[in-house]
Amino acid sequence: MVNHTSSTKTISLDKYGIKNAKVNYQLSSDELHAETLAKGQGKESSTGTLAVNTGEFTGRSPKDRFIVKDAVTEDRVWWGNINIPFDSDKFEALYDKVVDYLSEKELYVRDSYACADDNYRLNIRVINEYPWSNMFAHNMFLRPTEAELENFEPEWTIVNAPGFMANPEEDGTRQHNFAILDFTRKIALIGGTGYTGEIKKGIFSALNFILPVFKETLPMHCSANVGKDGDTAIFFGLSGTGKTTLSTDANRSLIGDDEHGWTKENTVFNFEGGCYAKVINLSQEQEPEIYGAIKKGAILENVIMDGNGVVDYSDTSITQNTRVSYPIYHIDNIKEPSIGKNPKNIFFLTADAFGVLPPISKLTPSQAAYHFISGYTAKVAGTEAGVVEPVPSFSACFGAPFMPLHPTKYADMLSKKMKDAGVNVWLVNTGWTGGPYGVGTRMKLKYTRAMINAALNGDLGSYNYEDYHIHSVFGVAQPRQCHGVPTEVLSPRATWKDDEAYYTMAFKLSNAFRKNFEQFEKNASEEIRRGGPQRYAF
Ligand code: ATP
Ligand code: MN
């Protein structure tokens, strides 16, 4: 599986319009690591891991993500400020500029693919200006064998030129950076940003269109793992809610940490070949598997190291979004190939900074559909007075920035699949307890893990309604007991020790849910609308 040797084959980029480039085709991970160091574009940490700075951008730039509006996309894409249209002629002109920029340069090219299930495989050629971006593609996409490379036919091409700066007036971009998908030419064109996440999320966005439209498959922004009995669990959630953290579990085999498809054959497959974990405050004790994966072959992004290459994971002076990418085989317990059966349990992860949602609750099918469409998590924002307060953040399907179709398309597919599979759906608050952000504390990871384990083992009240308390505001079923978790923690109201303050905050959140749902009201059935909170403040 692990391919450490580089290919002797080389390829020409003439057909892409890239002339006289020095092409480094299919370099091994070790070679790309060495190239990066030799070019002064990275350093080595004390564990032998490559560490790079991604430059101006240390996160994705959703406002600079465009889709070319053409015959394929025009009537299908849900256009708006998430899916921003781009003119096809403008794309052609910008593409020509980018390939001109890349001509004569030393470049890194690799053939790879997405989708672990052969029936859905999407071959990808990645053309990078920088060696470490190419190593990221090695880590994150699936790796063809030598034999498969012989007759490799790329379907999609990623052209990645972080050093190319667009001229908005001439090129039709918003500013100097851009990530543009063209479904007719099958190109992801990325420029002006070195943030590697744009590379993987570009292909994710493409698959979020291709799979439901052409392959009857539901694409999902979720992680997935499988237990000893072959039971699959999937974890949806927005950034920072715990998809990577909670799916990486020594007792369960990892299928993948971020992007999956649920097929008509009732299987779940990973799109990717690696993981991309946040490393802010990472500790060996709390997250031993991820910690151990940070070795040669992995790439650390935007972390701070001392003179001996020891990383200080608490240092956020470059960004809060410090990351590591590693090929999935850096984790010991993985499912090979990365495919599971129909999920038995689905978890919706939310980092509720209001601190009012129960740490775990069971959802009815209507509540599951409602919460999927809502896609709630919270952010914290500072105010002038230095007070930080929670801000609700809703993102349909727990991944709106990557979803080219209308959210109800995905929601309808999920609802049907959940019903057919008879799956249990759980809402898990990995955020705050005992009060909102600033007053309460983040839910202990060991409690969240214990609750998830109890749900997976079927221990959470054996699914009888007497074993649950129905939350008076949100209507969800909150278990009364859970092995390994203090009973008090299970009731958010009890952790606050101030009922009035608790309900005031709970109503703030239920009102935010209602306001956000207004945009879906007319498309949502009575059944889905019933899944919302039960009480609001007036
Ligand atoms: P992304 O979509 O950006 O990859 P993600 O959903 O994979 O995000 P993680 O990378 O798992 O999110 O980040 C969760 C972060 O929250 C980690 O840094 C983790 O250590 C921290 N954390 C703290 N408490 C908890 C908890 N109770 N459950 C889950 N994560 C927690
Ligand atoms: Mn993740």
Coordinates of C-alpha atoms and ligand atoms in Angstrom, one line a residue:
M1 CA 0.0 0.0 0.0
V2 CA 2.6 2.5 1.0
N3 CA 4.5 3.7 -2.0
H4 CA 7.8 5.1 -1.1
T5 CA 9.5 4.9 -4.5
S6 CA 9.1 7.6 -7.0
S7 CA 8.0 6.8 -10.5
T8 CA 10.5 6.9 -13.3
K9 CA 7.8 8.0 -15.7
T10 CA 7.6 11.6 -16.7
I11 CA 4.9 13.6 -18.4
S12 CA 4.6 16.7 -20.5
L13 CA 2.3 19.6 -19.5
D14 CA 2.0 21.0 -23.0
K15 CA -1.6 20.0 -23.4
Y16 CA -2.4 22.2 -20.3
G17 CA -0.7 25.1 -21.9
I18 CA 2.2 24.9 -19.5
K19 CA 5.3 25.3 -21.6
N20 CA 8.9 24.3 -20.8
A21 CA 8.2 23.4 -17.2
K22 CA 10.6 21.2 -15.3
V23 CA 8.2 18.6 -14.2
N24 CA 8.8 16.5 -11.1
Y25 CA 6.3 13.8 -11.6
Q26 CA 5.0 11.6 -8.8
L27 CA 7.8 12.3 -6.3
S28 CA 7.7 10.2 -3.2
S29 CA 6.7 11.7 0.1
D30 CA 10.4 11.6 1.3
E31 CA 11.5 13.4 -1.9
L32 CA 8.9 16.1 -1.6
H33 CA 9.9 16.6 2.1
A34 CA 13.5 17.0 1.1
E35 CA 12.7 19.3 -1.8
T36 CA 10.7 21.6 0.5
L37 CA 13.6 21.8 2.9
A38 CA 16.2 22.4 0.1
K39 CA 14.1 25.2 -1.2
G40 CA 13.9 26.8 2.2
Q41 CA 10.1 26.5 2.2
G42 CA 9.9 24.4 5.3
K43 CA 11.6 23.2 8.4
E44 CA 11.7 19.9 10.2
S45 CA 10.2 19.4 13.7
S46 CA 11.8 17.3 16.4
T47 CA 9.7 14.3 15.4
G48 CA 11.0 14.6 11.8
T49 CA 7.8 16.1 10.5
L50 CA 7.9 18.7 7.8
A51 CA 6.5 22.1 9.0
V52 CA 5.5 24.8 6.6
N53 CA 3.9 28.2 6.7
T54 CA 1.0 28.5 4.2
G55 CA 1.6 32.3 3.9
E56 CA -1.0 35.0 3.8
F57 CA -3.9 32.5 4.1
T58 CA -4.1 30.1 7.0
G59 CA -7.6 29.1 6.3
R60 CA -10.0 28.8 3.4
S61 CA -11.5 31.9 1.8
P62 CA -15.2 31.1 1.1
K63 CA -15.9 34.5 -0.5
D64 CA -13.3 33.7 -3.2
R65 CA -14.8 30.3 -4.2
F66 CA -16.5 30.4 -7.5
I67 CA -18.3 28.0 -9.9
V68 CA -18.3 28.5 -13.6
K69 CA -21.8 29.0 -14.7
D70 CA -22.3 27.0 -17.9
A71 CA -24.6 24.4 -19.4
V72 CA -23.7 21.8 -16.8
T73 CA -24.2 24.0 -13.8
E74 CA -26.6 26.7 -14.7
D75 CA -29.9 25.0 -13.8
R76 CA -28.5 22.8 -11.1
V77 CA -26.4 24.9 -8.8
W78 CA -28.0 26.8 -6.0
W79 CA -26.5 30.2 -6.9
G80 CA -26.0 32.9 -4.3
N81 CA -23.3 34.1 -1.9
I82 CA -22.1 30.5 -1.2
N83 CA -22.0 29.3 -4.8
I84 CA -20.8 32.4 -6.6
P85 CA -21.1 32.3 -10.4
F86 CA -18.0 32.9 -12.6
D87 CA -18.1 33.6 -16.3
S88 CA -16.8 30.9 -18.6
D89 CA -14.8 33.3 -20.8
K90 CA -13.3 34.9 -17.8
F91 CA -12.3 31.5 -16.6
E92 CA -10.6 30.7 -19.9
A93 CA -8.7 34.0 -19.8
L94 CA -7.6 33.6 -16.2
Y95 CA -6.6 30.0 -16.8
D96 CA -4.4 31.1 -19.7
K97 CA -2.7 33.6 -17.4
V98 CA -2.1 31.0 -14.7
V99 CA -0.6 28.4 -17.0
D100 CA 1.5 31.2 -18.5
Y101 CA 2.7 32.0 -15.0
L102 CA 3.5 28.3 -14.4
S103 CA 5.4 27.9 -17.7
E104 CA 9.2 27.7 -17.4
K105 CA 9.0 26.9 -13.7
E106 CA 9.9 23.8 -11.8
L107 CA 6.6 22.1 -10.9
Y108 CA 5.3 19.1 -9.0
V109 CA 2.8 16.9 -10.6
R110 CA 1.0 13.9 -9.2
D111 CA -1.7 11.5 -10.2
S112 CA -4.1 10.5 -7.5
Y113 CA -7.7 9.8 -7.0
A114 CA -10.7 10.4 -4.8
C115 CA -13.3 7.9 -3.6
A116 CA -12.2 4.6 -2.0
D117 CA -15.0 2.7 -3.7
D118 CA -13.8 1.7 -7.2
N119 CA -17.3 2.2 -8.6
Y120 CA -17.1 5.9 -7.8
R121 CA -13.4 6.5 -8.3
L122 CA -12.4 10.0 -9.6
N123 CA -8.9 10.3 -11.1
I124 CA -7.2 13.5 -10.4
R125 CA -4.0 15.1 -11.7
V126 CA -2.6 17.7 -9.3
I127 CA -0.2 20.4 -10.7
N128 CA 1.5 22.4 -8.0
E129 CA 3.9 25.3 -7.9
Y130 CA 5.3 24.1 -4.5
P131 CA 6.6 20.8 -3.4
W132 CA 4.8 20.8 0.0
S133 CA 1.4 21.4 -1.7
N134 CA 2.1 18.4 -3.8
M135 CA 3.0 16.4 -0.7
F136 CA -0.3 17.5 0.8
A137 CA -2.0 16.0 -2.3
H138 CA 0.0 12.8 -1.7
N139 CA -1.3 12.7 1.9
M140 CA -4.9 13.7 1.3
F141 CA -5.9 12.0 -1.9
L142 CA -5.8 8.3 -2.6
R143 CA -2.6 6.9 -4.0
P144 CA -2.6 4.8 -7.2
T145 CA -0.3 1.8 -7.4
E146 CA 2.6 1.7 -9.9
A147 CA 0.6 -0.5 -12.2
E148 CA -2.4 1.8 -12.1
L149 CA -0.1 4.8 -13.0
E150 CA 0.9 3.1 -16.2
N151 CA -2.4 3.9 -18.0
F152 CA -3.6 6.6 -15.7
E153 CA -6.3 8.8 -17.3
P154 CA -6.9 11.9 -15.2
E155 CA -10.5 13.1 -15.2
W156 CA -10.2 16.2 -13.1
T157 CA -7.2 18.5 -12.9
I158 CA -6.2 20.8 -10.1
V159 CA -4.0 23.7 -11.1
N160 CA -2.5 25.2 -8.0
A161 CA -0.5 28.4 -8.2
P162 CA -0.2 30.0 -4.8
G163 CA 2.3 32.6 -6.1
F164 CA 0.0 33.9 -8.9
M165 CA -1.9 37.0 -8.0
A166 CA -5.1 37.8 -9.8
N167 CA -6.0 41.3 -10.9
P168 CA -9.7 41.6 -9.8
E169 CA -10.7 44.2 -12.3
E170 CA -9.3 42.3 -15.2
D171 CA -9.9 38.7 -14.1
G172 CA -13.3 38.9 -12.5
T173 CA -12.2 37.8 -9.1
R174 CA -13.0 39.5 -5.8
Q175 CA -9.4 40.0 -4.8
H176 CA -6.0 38.4 -5.7
N177 CA -6.8 34.9 -4.5
F178 CA -9.4 32.5 -5.9
A179 CA -10.6 28.9 -6.1
I180 CA -12.7 28.2 -9.1
L181 CA -14.4 25.0 -10.2
D182 CA -15.2 24.4 -13.9
F183 CA -17.4 21.4 -14.3
T184 CA -17.2 21.3 -18.1
R185 CA -13.4 21.6 -18.3
K186 CA -13.2 19.6 -15.1
I187 CA -10.6 21.9 -13.6
A188 CA -10.1 23.3 -10.1
L189 CA -8.1 26.5 -10.6
I190 CA -6.5 27.8 -7.4
G191 CA -4.3 30.9 -7.1
G192 CA -3.1 33.6 -4.8
T193 CA -3.4 31.3 -1.7
G194 CA -1.1 28.7 -0.3
Y195 CA -3.7 27.3 2.1
T196 CA -3.6 23.6 1.3
G197 CA -7.2 23.0 2.5
E198 CA -8.4 24.7 -0.7
I199 CA -7.0 21.8 -2.7
K200 CA -9.0 19.1 -0.8
K201 CA -12.1 21.2 -0.4
G202 CA -12.1 22.0 -4.1
I203 CA -12.4 18.3 -5.0
F204 CA -14.9 17.8 -2.2
S205 CA -17.1 20.6 -3.7
A206 CA -16.8 18.9 -7.1
L207 CA -17.9 15.6 -5.7
N208 CA -20.8 17.2 -3.8
F209 CA -22.1 18.1 -7.2
I210 CA -21.1 15.0 -9.2
L211 CA -22.2 12.3 -6.8
P212 CA -25.8 13.3 -6.2
V213 CA -26.5 14.6 -9.7
F214 CA -24.9 11.7 -11.7
K215 CA -24.3 8.7 -9.2
E216 CA -27.3 8.6 -6.8
T217 CA -24.9 9.0 -4.0
L218 CA -25.2 11.3 -1.0
P219 CA -22.0 13.2 -0.3
M220 CA -21.5 14.1 3.3
H221 CA -19.2 16.4 5.3
C222 CA -18.6 13.8 8.1
S223 CA -16.1 11.5 9.6
A224 CA -16.7 7.7 9.8
N225 CA -15.4 4.7 11.7
V226 CA -16.5 1.2 12.2
G227 CA -16.6 -1.0 15.4
K228 CA -15.5 -4.6 15.9
D229 CA -18.9 -5.9 14.9
G230 CA -18.7 -4.0 11.6
D231 CA -21.2 -1.3 12.8
T232 CA -20.5 2.0 11.0
A233 CA -20.9 5.4 12.8
I234 CA -20.7 8.7 11.1
F235 CA -20.1 12.1 12.6
F236 CA -21.4 15.3 10.9
G237 CA -20.3 18.7 12.2
L238 CA -18.9 22.0 11.2
S239 CA -15.2 23.0 11.6
G240 CA -13.9 22.5 15.1
T241 CA -16.8 20.4 16.4
G242 CA -14.8 17.2 16.6
K243 CA -15.2 15.1 13.5
T244 CA -11.5 14.3 13.3
T245 CA -11.0 14.0 17.0
L246 CA -13.9 11.8 17.8
S247 CA -13.6 9.4 14.8
T248 CA -10.0 8.8 15.7
D249 CA -10.6 6.2 18.4
A250 CA -8.2 3.3 19.2
N251 CA -11.2 0.9 19.6
R252 CA -12.8 1.6 16.3
S253 CA -11.3 1.4 12.8
L254 CA -11.1 4.8 11.1
I255 CA -12.8 5.0 7.7
G256 CA -12.1 8.7 7.2
D257 CA -12.1 12.0 9.0
D258 CA -14.0 14.5 6.8
E259 CA -15.7 13.5 3.5
H260 CA -17.7 10.5 2.6
G261 CA -20.3 9.2 0.2
W262 CA -23.4 7.1 1.1
T263 CA -24.2 4.9 -1.9
K264 CA -27.3 3.3 -3.2
E265 CA -25.6 0.0 -2.5
N266 CA -25.8 0.9 1.2
T267 CA -22.1 1.5 1.8
V268 CA -20.2 4.5 3.1
F269 CA -16.9 5.3 1.5
N270 CA -14.2 7.8 2.2
F271 CA -13.3 10.3 -0.6
E272 CA -9.8 10.8 0.8
G273 CA -6.6 9.0 1.6
G274 CA -5.6 11.0 4.6
C275 CA -6.6 13.2 7.5
Y276 CA -6.3 16.9 8.2
A277 CA -6.4 17.5 11.9
K278 CA -6.5 20.7 13.9
V279 CA -3.5 20.7 16.3
I280 CA -4.4 23.7 18.6
N281 CA -3.7 22.6 22.1
L282 CA -3.0 19.0 21.0
S283 CA -1.8 16.8 23.8
Q284 CA -0.4 13.3 23.7
E285 CA -2.5 12.3 26.7
Q286 CA -5.9 13.5 25.3
E287 CA -5.4 12.5 21.6
P288 CA -2.6 9.9 21.4
E289 CA -3.5 8.6 17.9
I290 CA -3.3 12.0 16.3
Y291 CA -0.3 12.9 18.3
G292 CA 1.5 9.8 17.1
A293 CA 0.6 10.4 13.5
I294 CA 2.8 13.5 13.5
K295 CA 6.0 12.0 12.2
K296 CA 7.9 11.9 9.0
G297 CA 5.4 12.0 6.1
A298 CA 3.0 14.3 7.8
I299 CA 3.0 18.1 7.2
L300 CA 2.4 20.6 10.1
E301 CA 1.0 23.9 9.0
N302 CA 1.5 27.3 10.7
V303 CA 2.8 26.0 14.1
I304 CA 5.5 27.6 16.2
M305 CA 8.6 25.5 17.1
D306 CA 11.5 26.3 19.4
G307 CA 15.2 26.1 18.3
N308 CA 15.1 22.3 18.7
G309 CA 12.1 21.9 16.5
V310 CA 9.8 21.2 19.5
V311 CA 6.3 22.3 18.6
D312 CA 4.3 24.5 21.0
Y313 CA 0.7 23.5 20.2
S314 CA -0.7 26.2 22.5
D315 CA 1.0 28.9 20.4
T316 CA -1.6 30.5 18.1
S317 CA 0.5 33.5 17.1
I318 CA 0.1 32.6 13.4
T319 CA -3.4 31.3 13.5
Q320 CA -5.9 29.3 15.7
N321 CA -6.2 27.0 12.7
T322 CA -2.9 25.2 13.0
R323 CA -3.1 21.9 11.2
V324 CA -1.4 18.6 10.3
S325 CA -2.1 16.5 7.3
Y326 CA -1.0 12.8 7.2
P327 CA -1.8 9.8 5.1
I328 CA -4.4 7.6 6.8
Y329 CA -1.9 4.8 7.4
H330 CA -0.3 7.0 10.0
I331 CA -3.2 5.9 12.2
D332 CA -2.9 2.3 13.5
N333 CA -6.5 1.2 13.5
I334 CA -7.9 1.9 10.0
K335 CA -10.4 0.2 7.8
E336 CA -9.0 -1.0 4.5
P337 CA -10.2 -0.2 2.1
S338 CA -12.0 2.9 3.5
I339 CA -15.5 1.5 3.1
G340 CA -18.2 0.7 5.7
K341 CA -21.7 -0.7 5.7
N342 CA -24.9 1.4 6.2
P343 CA -24.4 3.5 9.3
K344 CA -26.1 2.3 12.5
N345 CA -25.5 5.5 14.4
I346 CA -25.2 9.1 13.1
F347 CA -23.9 11.9 15.4
F348 CA -24.5 15.5 14.7
L349 CA -21.6 17.4 16.5
T350 CA -22.1 20.9 17.5
A351 CA -19.8 23.2 19.6
D352 CA -22.6 25.1 21.4
A353 CA -20.9 28.1 22.9
F354 CA -24.3 29.1 24.4
G355 CA -23.8 26.1 26.6
V356 CA -27.4 25.2 26.6
L357 CA -27.7 22.1 24.4
P358 CA -27.5 18.7 26.2
P359 CA -24.1 17.0 25.8
I360 CA -25.9 14.2 24.1
S361 CA -29.5 13.7 23.1
K362 CA -31.4 11.4 20.8
L363 CA -33.3 12.8 17.8
T364 CA -36.5 11.7 16.2
P365 CA -36.5 11.4 12.4
S366 CA -38.1 14.9 12.1
Q367 CA -35.6 16.4 14.5
A368 CA -32.8 14.7 12.6
A369 CA -34.0 16.3 9.3
Y370 CA -34.5 19.7 11.0
H371 CA -31.0 19.7 12.6
F372 CA -29.4 18.5 9.4
I373 CA -30.9 21.4 7.4
S374 CA -30.1 23.9 10.2
G375 CA -26.5 22.7 10.7
Y376 CA -25.9 24.6 13.9
T377 CA -22.7 25.3 15.7
A378 CA -21.5 28.5 17.4
K379 CA -18.6 30.8 17.2
V380 CA -17.3 33.2 19.8
A381 CA -16.8 36.8 18.9
G382 CA -15.1 39.6 20.9
T383 CA -16.7 42.9 21.4
E384 CA -15.1 46.3 22.0
A385 CA -15.3 45.9 25.8
G386 CA -13.3 42.7 25.5
V387 CA -16.4 40.7 26.3
V388 CA -16.7 37.6 24.3
E389 CA -20.1 36.3 23.4
P390 CA -21.4 33.4 21.5
V391 CA -22.7 33.9 18.0
P392 CA -24.8 31.1 16.4
S393 CA -23.5 29.8 13.1
F394 CA -25.8 27.9 10.9
S395 CA -24.5 26.0 7.8
A396 CA -26.9 23.8 6.0
C397 CA -26.0 20.1 5.9
F398 CA -23.2 20.9 8.2
G399 CA -21.2 22.1 5.2
A400 CA -22.9 24.7 3.1
P401 CA -19.7 26.2 1.8
F402 CA -19.0 23.0 -0.1
M403 CA -22.5 22.2 -1.3
P404 CA -23.3 23.3 -4.8
L405 CA -26.9 22.1 -4.8
H406 CA -29.8 23.4 -2.7
P407 CA -29.6 22.0 0.9
T408 CA -33.0 20.3 0.6
K409 CA -31.5 18.1 -2.1
Y410 CA -29.0 16.6 0.3
A411 CA -31.5 16.7 3.2
D412 CA -34.1 14.7 1.3
M413 CA -31.6 12.1 0.4
L414 CA -30.3 11.8 3.9
S415 CA -33.8 11.6 5.4
K416 CA -34.7 8.8 3.1
K417 CA -31.5 6.9 3.7
M418 CA -31.8 7.3 7.5
K419 CA -35.3 5.9 7.4
D420 CA -34.4 3.0 5.2
A421 CA -31.4 2.1 7.4
G422 CA -33.3 2.6 10.7
V423 CA -30.4 4.5 12.0
N424 CA -30.1 6.1 15.5
V425 CA -29.4 9.9 15.3
W426 CA -27.7 11.7 18.2
L427 CA -27.1 15.4 18.7
V428 CA -23.8 15.9 20.6
N429 CA -22.7 19.1 22.2
T430 CA -18.9 19.1 22.2
G431 CA -19.0 22.8 23.2
W432 CA -19.7 24.5 26.5
T433 CA -21.2 23.3 29.8
G434 CA -22.0 25.1 33.1
G435 CA -22.6 28.4 31.3
P436 CA -21.8 30.0 28.0
Y437 CA -18.3 30.6 26.6
G438 CA -16.4 32.7 29.1
V439 CA -18.4 31.4 32.1
G440 CA -18.7 27.7 31.6
T441 CA -16.0 25.3 30.3
R442 CA -15.6 23.2 27.2
M443 CA -17.1 19.7 27.6
K444 CA -14.4 17.3 28.7
L445 CA -13.3 15.1 25.8
K446 CA -13.3 12.0 27.9
Y447 CA -17.0 12.6 28.7
T448 CA -17.9 13.2 25.1
R449 CA -16.1 9.9 24.2
A450 CA -17.9 8.1 27.0
M451 CA -21.3 9.3 25.8
I452 CA -20.5 8.4 22.2
N453 CA -19.4 4.9 23.3
A454 CA -22.5 4.4 25.4
A455 CA -24.6 5.4 22.3
L456 CA -22.7 3.0 20.1
N457 CA -22.9 0.1 22.6
G458 CA -26.7 0.6 22.9
D459 CA -26.3 1.5 26.6
L460 CA -28.0 4.8 26.5
G461 CA -31.2 4.0 28.3
S462 CA -31.8 1.0 26.0
Y463 CA -33.8 3.4 23.9
N464 CA -36.9 3.4 26.1
Y465 CA -38.5 6.8 26.4
E466 CA -38.7 6.6 30.3
D467 CA -35.0 6.6 30.3
Y468 CA -34.9 10.1 28.7
H469 CA -36.0 13.5 29.8
I470 CA -37.5 15.5 27.0
H471 CA -35.9 18.9 26.9
S472 CA -38.5 21.6 27.4
V473 CA -37.0 24.0 24.9
F474 CA -35.4 21.9 22.3
G475 CA -37.7 18.9 22.5
V476 CA -34.8 16.4 22.2
A477 CA -34.5 13.3 24.4
Q478 CA -31.8 13.7 27.0
P479 CA -30.6 10.5 28.6
R480 CA -30.8 10.4 32.4
Q481 CA -27.7 8.3 32.9
C482 CA -24.6 7.4 31.1
H483 CA -21.8 5.2 32.2
G484 CA -18.6 7.2 32.8
V485 CA -20.3 10.6 32.9
P486 CA -21.4 12.3 36.1
T487 CA -25.2 12.5 36.0
E488 CA -25.2 16.3 36.5
V489 CA -23.3 16.8 33.3
L490 CA -26.1 15.2 31.3
S491 CA -28.5 18.1 32.1
P492 CA -27.2 21.4 30.9
R493 CA -29.7 23.3 33.1
A494 CA -28.3 21.5 36.2
T495 CA -24.7 22.5 35.3
W496 CA -25.6 26.2 35.1
K497 CA -26.9 26.4 38.7
D498 CA -29.1 29.3 37.7
D499 CA -32.3 28.3 36.0
E500 CA -33.4 31.7 34.9
A501 CA -30.1 32.5 33.2
Y502 CA -30.2 29.1 31.6
Y503 CA -33.6 29.5 30.1
T504 CA -32.9 33.1 28.9
M505 CA -29.9 31.7 27.0
A506 CA -31.8 28.6 25.8
F507 CA -34.5 30.9 24.3
K508 CA -31.8 33.0 22.6
L509 CA -30.7 29.9 20.9
S510 CA -34.1 28.6 20.0
N511 CA -35.0 32.0 18.5
A512 CA -31.8 31.9 16.4
F513 CA -32.8 28.4 15.2
R514 CA -36.3 29.7 14.2
K515 CA -34.9 32.8 12.4
N516 CA -32.4 30.7 10.5
F517 CA -35.0 28.2 9.5
E518 CA -37.3 30.8 7.9
Q519 CA -35.4 30.5 4.6
F520 CA -36.3 26.8 4.4
E521 CA -39.8 27.0 5.7
K522 CA -41.5 26.9 2.4
N523 CA -39.6 23.9 1.1
A524 CA -39.8 22.0 4.4
S525 CA -42.6 19.5 5.1
E526 CA -44.7 19.7 8.2
E527 CA -42.8 16.7 9.5
I528 CA -39.5 18.5 9.3
R529 CA -40.8 21.7 10.8
R530 CA -42.0 19.7 13.8
G531 CA -38.4 18.8 14.5
G532 CA -37.5 22.3 15.6
P533 CA -37.3 23.7 19.1
Q534 CA -40.6 23.5 21.0
R535 CA -40.5 26.8 22.8
Y536 CA -39.3 30.3 21.8
A537 CA -39.1 33.6 23.6
F538 CA -41.5 36.3 22.4
Ligands
ATP1 P1 -12.7 20.5 10.5 O1 -13.9 20.3 9.7 O2 -12.2 21.9 10.4 O3 -11.6 19.5 10.1 P2 -13.4 18.9 12.9 O4 -14.8 18.8 13.0 O5 -12.6 17.7 12.3 O6 -13.0 20.3 12.0 P3 -11.5 18.7 15.1 O7 -10.3 18.8 14.3 O8 -11.9 17.3 15.6 O9 -12.8 19.3 14.3 O10 -11.4 19.7 16.3 C1 -12.1 19.7 17.5 C2 -11.2 20.4 18.5 O11 -11.9 20.6 19.7 C3 -9.9 19.7 18.8 O12 -8.9 20.6 18.9 C4 -10.2 19.0 20.1 O13 -9.1 18.7 20.9 C5 -11.1 20.0 20.8 N1 -12.1 19.5 21.8 C6 -12.1 20.0 23.1 N2 -13.1 19.3 23.7 C7 -13.7 18.5 22.8 C8 -14.8 17.6 23.0 N3 -15.5 17.4 24.1 N4 -15.2 16.9 21.9 C9 -14.5 17.1 20.7 N5 -13.4 17.9 20.5 C10 -13.1 18.6 21.6
MN2 MN -11.4 17.5 10.6

